[in-house]
Amino acid sequence: MQKHSYEVIGTHLSLHIDTPQEIGELFREIEMRLSKFEKKFSRFIPGNWLDTLNKERSAVLDEDAKNMLSF
């Protein structure tokens, strides 16, 4: 069992994957993608996409925003 934990989006995330393969790179990729998401969509980060949307009441919906809203 391989385990990886970190804080992201105000939440403690703990991943446990049962595999004999080395998946450290996979954990780093997951963490990088979630960090990117947090930087763009966190309501606690001034000047990001969500902050701009809240202040200006308009924003360009890129692929990330479309996916998030449709999900």
mmCIF file of N, CA, C and O in Angstrom:
data_model
loop_
_atom_site.group_PDB
_atom_site.id
_atom_site.type_symbol
_atom_site.label_atom_id
_atom_site.label_comp_id
_atom_site.label_asym_id
_atom_site.label_seq_id
_atom_site.Cartn_x
_atom_site.Cartn_y
_atom_site.Cartn_z
ATOM 1 N N MET A 1 0.846 -1.175 0.000
ATOM 2 C CA MET A 1 0.000 0.000 0.000
ATOM 3 C C MET A 1 0.892 1.238 0.000
ATOM 4 O O MET A 1 1.753 1.385 0.854
ATOM 5 N N GLN A 2 0.658 2.113 -0.961
ATOM 6 C CA GLN A 2 1.392 3.368 -1.024
ATOM 7 C C GLN A 2 0.454 4.489 -0.596
ATOM 8 O O GLN A 2 -0.703 4.516 -0.986
ATOM 9 N N LYS A 3 0.978 5.398 0.217
ATOM 10 C CA LYS A 3 0.166 6.470 0.770
ATOM 11 C C LYS A 3 0.807 7.812 0.466
ATOM 12 O O LYS A 3 2.022 7.942 0.458
ATOM 13 N N HIS A 4 -0.046 8.775 0.227
ATOM 14 C CA HIS A 4 0.414 10.137 -0.014
ATOM 15 C C HIS A 4 -0.636 11.072 0.561
ATOM 16 O O HIS A 4 -1.823 10.901 0.305
ATOM 17 N N SER A 5 -0.211 12.055 1.347
ATOM 18 C CA SER A 5 -1.137 12.994 1.972
ATOM 19 C C SER A 5 -0.646 14.418 1.784
ATOM 20 O O SER A 5 0.559 14.669 1.783
ATOM 21 N N TYR A 6 -1.585 15.353 1.643
ATOM 22 C CA TYR A 6 -1.264 16.772 1.603
ATOM 23 C C TYR A 6 -2.530 17.592 1.786
ATOM 24 O O TYR A 6 -3.634 17.069 1.748
ATOM 25 N N GLU A 7 -2.332 18.889 1.997
ATOM 26 C CA GLU A 7 -3.429 19.833 2.172
ATOM 27 C C GLU A 7 -3.657 20.557 0.848
ATOM 28 O O GLU A 7 -2.717 21.055 0.237
ATOM 29 N N VAL A 8 -4.909 20.598 0.427
ATOM 30 C CA VAL A 8 -5.255 21.314 -0.796
ATOM 31 C C VAL A 8 -6.724 21.710 -0.714
ATOM 32 O O VAL A 8 -7.545 20.965 -0.175
ATOM 33 N N ILE A 9 -7.037 22.897 -1.200
ATOM 34 C CA ILE A 9 -8.407 23.411 -1.231
ATOM 35 C C ILE A 9 -9.040 23.377 0.165
ATOM 36 O O ILE A 9 -10.199 23.075 0.344
ATOM 37 N N GLY A 10 -8.241 23.665 1.185
ATOM 38 C CA GLY A 10 -8.736 23.688 2.551
ATOM 39 C C GLY A 10 -9.110 22.326 3.109
ATOM 40 O O GLY A 10 -9.847 22.224 4.078
ATOM 41 N N THR A 11 -8.589 21.271 2.511
ATOM 42 C CA THR A 11 -8.942 19.910 2.908
ATOM 43 C C THR A 11 -7.689 19.059 3.011
ATOM 44 O O THR A 11 -6.757 19.210 2.224
ATOM 45 N N HIS A 12 -7.671 18.164 3.975
ATOM 46 C CA HIS A 12 -6.586 17.194 4.059
ATOM 47 C C HIS A 12 -6.946 16.031 3.139
ATOM 48 O O HIS A 12 -7.984 15.411 3.302
ATOM 49 N N LEU A 13 -6.098 15.780 2.166
ATOM 50 C CA LEU A 13 -6.322 14.705 1.199
ATOM 51 C C LEU A 13 -5.333 13.589 1.474
ATOM 52 O O LEU A 13 -4.135 13.831 1.599
ATOM 53 N N SER A 14 -5.829 12.367 1.578
ATOM 54 C CA SER A 14 -4.977 11.207 1.806
ATOM 55 C C SER A 14 -5.313 10.145 0.769
ATOM 56 O O SER A 14 -6.443 9.672 0.697
ATOM 57 N N LEU A 15 -4.327 9.812 -0.065
ATOM 58 C CA LEU A 15 -4.513 8.803 -1.105
ATOM 59 C C LEU A 15 -3.806 7.523 -0.695
ATOM 60 O O LEU A 15 -2.644 7.557 -0.293
ATOM 61 N N HIS A 16 -4.496 6.408 -0.801
ATOM 62 C CA HIS A 16 -3.925 5.093 -0.492
ATOM 63 C C HIS A 16 -4.177 4.215 -1.712
ATOM 64 O O HIS A 16 -5.322 3.966 -2.072
ATOM 65 N N ILE A 17 -3.106 3.753 -2.339
ATOM 66 C CA ILE A 17 -3.227 2.943 -3.545
ATOM 67 C C ILE A 17 -2.477 1.631 -3.335
ATOM 68 O O ILE A 17 -1.294 1.623 -3.003
ATOM 69 N N ASP A 18 -3.189 0.549 -3.551
ATOM 70 C CA ASP A 18 -2.631 -0.786 -3.353
ATOM 71 C C ASP A 18 -2.087 -1.296 -4.687
ATOM 72 O O ASP A 18 -2.837 -1.779 -5.525
ATOM 73 N N THR A 19 -0.786 -1.123 -4.888
ATOM 74 C CA THR A 19 -0.133 -1.576 -6.114
ATOM 75 C C THR A 19 1.347 -1.815 -5.823
ATOM 76 O O THR A 19 1.935 -1.111 -5.011
ATOM 77 N N PRO A 20 1.930 -2.771 -6.488
ATOM 78 C CA PRO A 20 3.362 -2.993 -6.313
ATOM 79 C C PRO A 20 4.206 -2.018 -7.149
ATOM 80 O O PRO A 20 5.400 -1.890 -6.937
ATOM 81 N N GLN A 21 3.581 -1.339 -8.098
ATOM 82 C CA GLN A 21 4.312 -0.408 -8.958
ATOM 83 C C GLN A 21 4.692 0.850 -8.188
ATOM 84 O O GLN A 21 3.970 1.295 -7.308
ATOM 85 N N GLU A 22 5.806 1.444 -8.551
ATOM 86 C CA GLU A 22 6.214 2.725 -7.983
ATOM 87 C C GLU A 22 5.354 3.814 -8.614
ATOM 88 O O GLU A 22 5.349 3.975 -9.841
ATOM 89 N N ILE A 23 4.606 4.526 -7.789
ATOM 90 C CA ILE A 23 3.692 5.531 -8.328
ATOM 91 C C ILE A 23 3.924 6.915 -7.730
ATOM 92 O O ILE A 23 3.035 7.757 -7.710
ATOM 93 N N GLY A 24 5.125 7.170 -7.265
ATOM 94 C CA GLY A 24 5.462 8.485 -6.724
ATOM 95 C C GLY A 24 5.217 9.589 -7.732
ATOM 96 O O GLY A 24 4.738 10.667 -7.382
ATOM 97 N N GLU A 25 5.533 9.340 -8.993
ATOM 98 C CA GLU A 25 5.310 10.345 -10.042
ATOM 99 C C GLU A 25 3.817 10.614 -10.218
ATOM 100 O O GLU A 25 3.407 11.758 -10.438
ATOM 101 N N LEU A 26 2.990 9.593 -10.102
ATOM 102 C CA LEU A 26 1.537 9.767 -10.190
ATOM 103 C C LEU A 26 1.035 10.658 -9.051
ATOM 104 O O LEU A 26 0.233 11.571 -9.268
ATOM 105 N N PHE A 27 1.518 10.432 -7.837
ATOM 106 C CA PHE A 27 1.138 11.273 -6.705
ATOM 107 C C PHE A 27 1.550 12.727 -6.952
ATOM 108 O O PHE A 27 0.794 13.654 -6.664
ATOM 109 N N ARG A 28 2.733 12.941 -7.494
ATOM 110 C CA ARG A 28 3.197 14.303 -7.778
ATOM 111 C C ARG A 28 2.311 14.959 -8.841
ATOM 112 O O ARG A 28 2.008 16.149 -8.741
ATOM 113 N N GLU A 29 1.900 14.198 -9.847
ATOM 114 C CA GLU A 29 1.018 14.735 -10.897
ATOM 115 C C GLU A 29 -0.351 15.111 -10.322
ATOM 116 O O GLU A 29 -0.898 16.165 -10.644
ATOM 117 N N ILE A 30 -0.898 14.267 -9.471
ATOM 118 C CA ILE A 30 -2.186 14.561 -8.834
ATOM 119 C C ILE A 30 -2.077 15.834 -7.995
ATOM 120 O O ILE A 30 -2.920 16.725 -8.076
ATOM 121 N N GLU A 31 -1.024 15.917 -7.201
ATOM 122 C CA GLU A 31 -0.831 17.090 -6.352
ATOM 123 C C GLU A 31 -0.660 18.351 -7.195
ATOM 124 O O GLU A 31 -1.223 19.407 -6.878
ATOM 125 N N MET A 32 0.084 18.269 -8.280
ATOM 126 C CA MET A 32 0.297 19.421 -9.148
ATOM 127 C C MET A 32 -1.028 19.882 -9.765
ATOM 128 O O MET A 32 -1.331 21.074 -9.790
ATOM 129 N N ARG A 33 -1.839 18.956 -10.240
ATOM 130 C CA ARG A 33 -3.121 19.326 -10.855
ATOM 131 C C ARG A 33 -4.071 19.947 -9.837
ATOM 132 O O ARG A 33 -4.761 20.922 -10.135
ATOM 133 N N LEU A 34 -4.125 19.392 -8.635
ATOM 134 C CA LEU A 34 -4.999 19.951 -7.605
ATOM 135 C C LEU A 34 -4.508 21.321 -7.141
ATOM 136 O O LEU A 34 -5.317 22.218 -6.868
ATOM 137 N N SER A 35 -3.211 21.509 -7.087
ATOM 138 C CA SER A 35 -2.663 22.815 -6.716
ATOM 139 C C SER A 35 -3.010 23.855 -7.772
ATOM 140 O O SER A 35 -3.367 24.995 -7.445
ATOM 141 N N LYS A 36 -2.926 23.478 -9.026
ATOM 142 C CA LYS A 36 -3.291 24.371 -10.129
ATOM 143 C C LYS A 36 -4.774 24.744 -10.025
ATOM 144 O O LYS A 36 -5.147 25.909 -10.185
ATOM 145 N N PHE A 37 -5.606 23.760 -9.747
ATOM 146 C CA PHE A 37 -7.034 24.006 -9.577
ATOM 147 C C PHE A 37 -7.275 24.977 -8.420
ATOM 148 O O PHE A 37 -8.040 25.936 -8.547
ATOM 149 N N GLU A 38 -6.602 24.724 -7.300
ATOM 150 C CA GLU A 38 -6.770 25.575 -6.122
ATOM 151 C C GLU A 38 -6.369 27.022 -6.426
ATOM 152 O O GLU A 38 -7.080 27.963 -6.042
ATOM 153 N N LYS A 39 -5.257 27.221 -7.106
ATOM 154 C CA LYS A 39 -4.786 28.569 -7.416
ATOM 155 C C LYS A 39 -5.769 29.327 -8.291
ATOM 156 O O LYS A 39 -5.903 30.540 -8.187
ATOM 157 N N LYS A 40 -6.482 28.619 -9.134
ATOM 158 C CA LYS A 40 -7.416 29.260 -10.062
ATOM 159 C C LYS A 40 -8.803 29.466 -9.459
ATOM 160 O O LYS A 40 -9.437 30.488 -9.685
ATOM 161 N N PHE A 41 -9.288 28.489 -8.686
ATOM 162 C CA PHE A 41 -10.677 28.511 -8.261
ATOM 163 C C PHE A 41 -10.908 28.709 -6.761
ATOM 164 O O PHE A 41 -12.047 28.763 -6.323
ATOM 165 N N SER A 42 -9.869 28.831 -5.972
ATOM 166 C CA SER A 42 -10.067 29.030 -4.538
ATOM 167 C C SER A 42 -10.672 30.399 -4.277
ATOM 168 O O SER A 42 -10.222 31.409 -4.816
ATOM 169 N N ARG A 43 -11.660 30.447 -3.405
ATOM 170 C CA ARG A 43 -12.265 31.735 -3.063
ATOM 171 C C ARG A 43 -11.392 32.511 -2.088
ATOM 172 O O ARG A 43 -11.697 33.650 -1.756
ATOM 173 N N PHE A 44 -10.307 31.926 -1.635
ATOM 174 C CA PHE A 44 -9.430 32.565 -0.674
ATOM 175 C C PHE A 44 -8.182 33.194 -1.305
ATOM 176 O O PHE A 44 -7.352 33.751 -0.597
ATOM 177 N N ILE A 45 -8.034 33.095 -2.615
ATOM 178 C CA ILE A 45 -6.838 33.627 -3.276
ATOM 179 C C ILE A 45 -7.227 34.860 -4.099
ATOM 180 O O ILE A 45 -7.911 34.744 -5.114
ATOM 181 N N PRO A 46 -6.811 36.039 -3.644
ATOM 182 C CA PRO A 46 -7.157 37.267 -4.361
ATOM 183 C C PRO A 46 -6.523 37.309 -5.748
ATOM 184 O O PRO A 46 -5.393 36.867 -5.943
ATOM 185 N N GLY A 47 -7.276 37.822 -6.707
ATOM 186 C CA GLY A 47 -6.756 38.025 -8.056
ATOM 187 C C GLY A 47 -6.845 36.826 -8.969
ATOM 188 O O GLY A 47 -6.474 36.922 -10.139
ATOM 189 N N ASN A 48 -7.342 35.691 -8.480
ATOM 190 C CA ASN A 48 -7.443 34.532 -9.365
ATOM 191 C C ASN A 48 -8.732 34.599 -10.200
ATOM 192 O O ASN A 48 -9.484 35.574 -10.148
ATOM 193 N N TRP A 49 -8.989 33.594 -10.986
ATOM 194 C CA TRP A 49 -10.138 33.566 -11.884
ATOM 195 C C TRP A 49 -11.442 33.766 -11.125
ATOM 196 O O TRP A 49 -12.291 34.568 -11.521
ATOM 197 N N LEU A 50 -11.627 33.048 -10.036
ATOM 198 C CA LEU A 50 -12.870 33.134 -9.272
ATOM 199 C C LEU A 50 -13.036 34.512 -8.629
ATOM 200 O O LEU A 50 -14.127 35.081 -8.641
ATOM 201 N N ASP A 51 -11.965 35.070 -8.107
ATOM 202 C CA ASP A 51 -12.013 36.405 -7.520
ATOM 203 C C ASP A 51 -12.414 37.434 -8.573
ATOM 204 O O ASP A 51 -13.246 38.306 -8.321
ATOM 205 N N THR A 52 -11.842 37.321 -9.757
ATOM 206 C CA THR A 52 -12.184 38.226 -10.855
ATOM 207 C C THR A 52 -13.655 38.076 -11.243
ATOM 208 O O THR A 52 -14.359 39.072 -11.437
ATOM 209 N N LEU A 53 -14.122 36.850 -11.322
ATOM 210 C CA LEU A 53 -15.532 36.609 -11.643
ATOM 211 C C LEU A 53 -16.437 37.252 -10.597
ATOM 212 O O LEU A 53 -17.422 37.915 -10.929
ATOM 213 N N ASN A 54 -16.116 37.072 -9.339
ATOM 214 C CA ASN A 54 -16.938 37.645 -8.270
ATOM 215 C C ASN A 54 -16.945 39.168 -8.296
ATOM 216 O O ASN A 54 -17.978 39.782 -8.042
ATOM 217 N N LYS A 55 -15.816 39.784 -8.613
ATOM 218 C CA LYS A 55 -15.730 41.246 -8.627
ATOM 219 C C LYS A 55 -16.351 41.848 -9.874
ATOM 220 O O LYS A 55 -17.075 42.841 -9.801
ATOM 221 N N GLU A 56 -16.067 41.267 -11.031
ATOM 222 C CA GLU A 56 -16.506 41.846 -12.303
ATOM 223 C C GLU A 56 -17.829 41.286 -12.803
ATOM 224 O O GLU A 56 -18.414 41.813 -13.735
ATOM 225 N N ARG A 57 -18.262 40.189 -12.207
ATOM 226 C CA ARG A 57 -19.511 39.513 -12.596
ATOM 227 C C ARG A 57 -19.490 39.010 -14.030
ATOM 228 O O ARG A 57 -20.524 38.805 -14.654
ATOM 229 N N SER A 58 -18.286 38.810 -14.560
ATOM 230 C CA SER A 58 -18.122 38.179 -15.868
ATOM 231 C C SER A 58 -16.709 37.617 -15.959
ATOM 232 O O SER A 58 -15.797 38.102 -15.297
ATOM 233 N N ALA A 59 -16.571 36.593 -16.776
ATOM 234 C CA ALA A 59 -15.259 35.978 -16.976
ATOM 235 C C ALA A 59 -15.331 35.088 -18.212
ATOM 236 O O ALA A 59 -16.414 34.649 -18.609
ATOM 237 N N VAL A 60 -14.193 34.825 -18.790
ATOM 238 C CA VAL A 60 -14.108 33.917 -19.924
ATOM 239 C C VAL A 60 -14.106 32.487 -19.394
ATOM 240 O O VAL A 60 -13.336 32.160 -18.490
ATOM 241 N N LEU A 61 -14.983 31.657 -19.939
ATOM 242 C CA LEU A 61 -15.029 30.253 -19.523
ATOM 243 C C LEU A 61 -14.054 29.455 -20.362
ATOM 244 O O LEU A 61 -14.320 29.142 -21.511
ATOM 245 N N ASP A 62 -12.898 29.163 -19.801
ATOM 246 C CA ASP A 62 -11.962 28.292 -20.492
ATOM 247 C C ASP A 62 -12.385 26.843 -20.242
ATOM 248 O O ASP A 62 -13.400 26.581 -19.604
ATOM 249 N N GLU A 63 -11.619 25.916 -20.733
ATOM 250 C CA GLU A 63 -11.986 24.492 -20.624
ATOM 251 C C GLU A 63 -12.091 24.040 -19.160
ATOM 252 O O GLU A 63 -12.999 23.298 -18.807
ATOM 253 N N ASP A 64 -11.164 24.511 -18.313
ATOM 254 C CA ASP A 64 -11.229 24.155 -16.891
ATOM 255 C C ASP A 64 -12.526 24.631 -16.260
ATOM 256 O O ASP A 64 -13.188 23.895 -15.535
ATOM 257 N N ALA A 65 -12.884 25.874 -16.511
ATOM 258 C CA ALA A 65 -14.108 26.437 -15.921
ATOM 259 C C ALA A 65 -15.350 25.717 -16.453
ATOM 260 O O ALA A 65 -16.277 25.422 -15.696
ATOM 261 N N LYS A 66 -15.365 25.409 -17.732
ATOM 262 C CA LYS A 66 -16.506 24.686 -18.311
ATOM 263 C C LYS A 66 -16.654 23.312 -17.652
ATOM 264 O O LYS A 66 -17.750 22.900 -17.306
ATOM 265 N N ASN A 67 -15.536 22.619 -17.507
ATOM 266 C CA ASN A 67 -15.580 21.295 -16.876
ATOM 267 C C ASN A 67 -16.051 21.379 -15.432
ATOM 268 O O ASN A 67 -16.858 20.576 -14.985
ATOM 269 N N MET A 68 -15.536 22.364 -14.685
ATOM 270 C CA MET A 68 -15.918 22.505 -13.299
ATOM 271 C C MET A 68 -17.408 22.808 -13.175
ATOM 272 O O MET A 68 -18.114 22.200 -12.363
ATOM 273 N N LEU A 69 -17.903 23.721 -13.975
ATOM 274 C CA LEU A 69 -19.313 24.103 -13.893
ATOM 275 C C LEU A 69 -20.237 22.978 -14.364
ATOM 276 O O LEU A 69 -21.314 22.787 -13.795
ATOM 277 N N SER A 70 -19.824 22.234 -15.359
ATOM 278 C CA SER A 70 -20.680 21.140 -15.831
ATOM 279 C C SER A 70 -20.674 19.962 -14.874
ATOM 280 O O SER A 70 -21.631 19.212 -14.788
ATOM 281 N N PHE A 71 -19.569 19.818 -14.115
ATOM 282 C CA PHE A 71 -19.482 18.732 -13.145
ATOM 283 C C PHE A 71 -20.396 19.004 -11.975
ATOM 284 O O PHE A 71 -21.108 18.235 -11.470
#
